[in-house]
């Protein structure tokens, strides 16, 4: 027994030395795999700053949750800042993340322009910046690692195509625009205009910003209905929340949303599906806000020095009243 135990303990010692050597040279034991995913060596927990535009819509709330949930799942320490719709607050938050020495920054930028100086500061501090949901306009695209977003121009075109089909190419449209200067406001307008261009009897008779918010969507629609109420046959909103506000305004004006006035929008949030099931919203073009997993994959790749595509396009779909009820139970946001 003694001999066996000694032999066995010698064998274990040899095995342990070999295993330690393999680990030292390859660095690929289970623990270091986990460490490389969650930290930058030295066992340090990854710290990521997330600068969010605000909480103006159901979509944005879902995006925030997706990023917070994914950080928690991966054991990442997330420094979260809600800019309450103000670009200045986003700039302050990013500078504070840099000062705190975060490993990476996730940025959902409110507008397209004005980011160069702060992104240069992040680059000088060697902090990769991952853009989620909205693109920016910079002369040097090395200022950000990657952009993960939907194709907003395509979304606008899909909305226009749906409306052209529904109306036989005849509509007098109110357009509820998103926040001025924001990529989805600019691109969804561009895409929709391109989509209706082939139909001379589809005309935008009024357009105004509702800032992606339900309350402002309602307010703006009330005013525009007072001015153009007799003519309007359709309302195209750059997001679901403004469309939900418009539905309230149409009802207040004594008309039936979804029947007297066609209402279509973009996002595909649960409340939009409920409105379609009720017959009040006609169509929504999906824009997926569940960007957390892709954002943190990108963070990890950037920190490992892996090459990232400059843009990853999230695939979206079109839903209308004919598909809403079947899809509603599947909606995750
Ligand atoms: O950038 C995405 C847009 O921003 C969503 O359509 C909207 O709901 C949000 O606030």
Coordinates of C-alpha atoms in Angstrom, one line a residue, residues 96-270:
X96 CA -15.2 61.0 -16.7
X97 CA -14.8 57.4 -18.0
X98 CA -11.4 58.3 -19.4
X99 CA -10.3 59.9 -16.1
X100 CA -11.4 56.8 -14.2
X101 CA -9.3 54.6 -16.6
X102 CA -12.1 52.3 -17.9
X103 CA -11.0 49.5 -20.2
X104 CA -13.5 50.4 -22.9
X105 CA -16.3 52.7 -23.6
X106 CA -19.7 51.9 -25.2
X107 CA -21.3 55.0 -26.7
X108 CA -24.9 55.4 -28.0
X109 CA -24.4 58.9 -29.4
X110 CA -27.4 61.3 -29.5
X111 CA -26.3 63.1 -32.7
X112 CA -23.9 62.5 -35.6
X113 CA -21.5 65.4 -35.2
X114 CA -19.2 66.9 -32.5
X115 CA -17.5 63.8 -31.3
X116 CA -13.9 64.2 -32.7
X117 CA -12.3 66.0 -29.7
X118 CA -13.6 63.6 -27.0
X119 CA -12.9 60.5 -29.1
X120 CA -9.3 61.7 -29.7
X121 CA -8.9 61.9 -25.9
X122 CA -10.2 58.3 -25.6
X123 CA -7.8 57.2 -28.4
X124 CA -4.8 59.0 -26.7
X125 CA -5.7 57.1 -23.5
X126 CA -5.8 53.9 -25.5
X127 CA -9.5 53.2 -24.6
X128 CA -11.4 51.6 -27.4
X129 CA -14.9 53.1 -28.2
X130 CA -17.7 50.8 -29.4
X131 CA -20.6 52.7 -31.0
X132 CA -24.0 51.1 -30.6
X133 CA -27.2 52.0 -32.4
X134 CA -26.3 55.4 -33.9
X135 CA -23.5 56.3 -36.2
X136 CA -21.4 59.4 -36.1
X137 CA -19.7 61.6 -38.7
X138 CA -15.9 61.8 -38.1
X139 CA -13.0 62.4 -40.5
X140 CA -10.9 59.6 -39.0
X141 CA -12.7 56.3 -38.5
X142 CA -9.9 55.0 -36.2
X143 CA -11.5 57.1 -33.5
X144 CA -14.0 54.3 -32.9
X145 CA -13.5 50.5 -33.0
X146 CA -16.8 49.5 -34.5
X147 CA -20.4 50.5 -35.0
X148 CA -23.2 48.0 -34.2
X149 CA -26.5 49.4 -35.6
X150 CA -29.5 48.9 -37.9
X151 CA -29.6 50.3 -41.4
X152 CA -31.9 53.3 -40.8
X153 CA -32.1 54.3 -44.4
X154 CA -33.3 50.8 -45.3
X155 CA -35.9 51.1 -42.5
X156 CA -37.3 54.3 -43.9
X157 CA -37.4 52.7 -47.4
X158 CA -39.2 49.6 -46.0
X159 CA -41.8 51.9 -44.4
X160 CA -42.4 53.8 -47.6
X161 CA -42.7 50.6 -49.6
X162 CA -45.3 49.3 -47.2
X163 CA -47.3 52.5 -47.4
X164 CA -47.1 52.6 -51.2
X165 CA -48.5 49.1 -51.4
X166 CA -51.2 49.8 -48.8
X167 CA -52.4 53.0 -50.5
X168 CA -51.8 52.1 -54.2
X169 CA -49.2 55.0 -54.2
X170 CA -51.6 57.7 -53.1
X171 CA -51.1 59.4 -49.7
X172 CA -50.9 62.8 -48.0
X173 CA -48.4 62.2 -45.2
X174 CA -47.5 63.9 -41.9
X175 CA -43.9 62.9 -41.0
X176 CA -43.0 62.9 -37.3
X177 CA -39.2 63.2 -37.2
X178 CA -36.8 62.0 -34.5
X179 CA -34.4 64.2 -32.6
X180 CA -32.7 66.8 -34.9
X181 CA -29.2 65.7 -35.9
X182 CA -29.7 62.1 -34.8
X183 CA -28.6 59.4 -37.3
X184 CA -32.0 57.6 -37.2
X185 CA -33.9 60.9 -37.8
X186 CA -31.6 61.9 -40.8
X187 CA -31.5 58.4 -42.3
X188 CA -35.2 57.4 -41.8
X189 CA -36.2 60.6 -43.5
X190 CA -33.8 60.0 -46.4
X191 CA -34.9 56.4 -46.8
X192 CA -38.6 57.2 -46.7
X193 CA -38.2 60.1 -49.2
X194 CA -36.3 57.7 -51.6
X195 CA -39.0 55.1 -51.1
X196 CA -41.9 57.4 -52.1
X197 CA -40.0 59.2 -54.9
X198 CA -41.4 56.8 -57.5
X199 CA -44.9 57.7 -56.5
X200 CA -45.9 61.2 -57.6
X201 CA -49.2 61.0 -55.6
X202 CA -47.4 60.3 -52.3
X203 CA -46.6 63.6 -50.7
X204 CA -45.3 64.7 -47.3
X205 CA -47.5 67.6 -46.5
X206 CA -46.0 68.5 -43.1
X207 CA -43.0 67.3 -41.1
X208 CA -41.9 68.2 -37.6
X209 CA -39.7 66.7 -34.8
X210 CA -41.4 64.9 -31.9
X211 CA -37.9 64.1 -30.5
X212 CA -38.7 60.3 -30.4
X213 CA -41.0 60.8 -27.4
X214 CA -44.7 59.8 -27.0
X215 CA -45.7 63.2 -25.4
X216 CA -44.1 65.3 -28.0
X217 CA -45.4 63.0 -30.8
X218 CA -48.9 63.7 -29.5
X219 CA -48.4 67.4 -29.1
X220 CA -46.9 67.8 -32.6
X221 CA -49.7 65.7 -34.2
X222 CA -52.4 67.7 -32.5
X223 CA -51.0 70.9 -34.0
X224 CA -50.4 69.4 -37.4
X225 CA -53.9 67.9 -37.5
X226 CA -55.4 71.3 -36.7
X227 CA -53.5 72.7 -39.7
X228 CA -53.9 69.8 -42.2
X229 CA -56.5 67.6 -40.6
X230 CA -58.8 67.5 -43.6
X231 CA -56.1 66.4 -46.0
X232 CA -54.0 63.9 -44.0
X233 CA -54.3 60.2 -44.9
X234 CA -51.2 58.8 -43.3
X235 CA -48.8 59.5 -40.5
X236 CA -45.2 58.2 -40.7
X237 CA -43.3 58.4 -37.4
X238 CA -39.6 57.8 -37.0
X239 CA -40.3 55.7 -34.0
X240 CA -43.1 53.8 -32.3
X241 CA -43.4 56.1 -29.3
X242 CA -44.2 59.1 -31.4
X243 CA -46.7 57.0 -33.4
X244 CA -48.4 56.0 -30.1
X245 CA -48.6 59.7 -29.2
X246 CA -50.0 60.4 -32.7
X247 CA -52.7 57.7 -32.2
X248 CA -53.8 59.6 -29.0
X249 CA -54.0 62.9 -30.9
X250 CA -56.0 61.3 -33.8
X251 CA -58.5 60.0 -31.3
X252 CA -58.7 63.3 -29.6
X253 CA -59.5 64.9 -33.0
X254 CA -62.5 62.5 -33.3
X255 CA -60.9 60.2 -35.9
X256 CA -60.1 56.5 -36.0
X257 CA -56.3 55.8 -36.0
X258 CA -55.5 52.9 -38.3
X259 CA -58.7 53.5 -40.4
X260 CA -59.3 57.2 -41.0
X261 CA -55.6 57.8 -40.9
X262 CA -53.0 55.2 -41.5
X263 CA -50.2 55.2 -38.9
X264 CA -46.8 53.5 -39.5
X265 CA -43.6 53.7 -37.6
X266 CA -40.3 52.1 -36.8
X267 CA -38.9 50.1 -33.8
X268 CA -41.2 47.1 -33.2
X269 CA -41.7 47.5 -29.5
X270 CA -44.3 45.5 -27.6

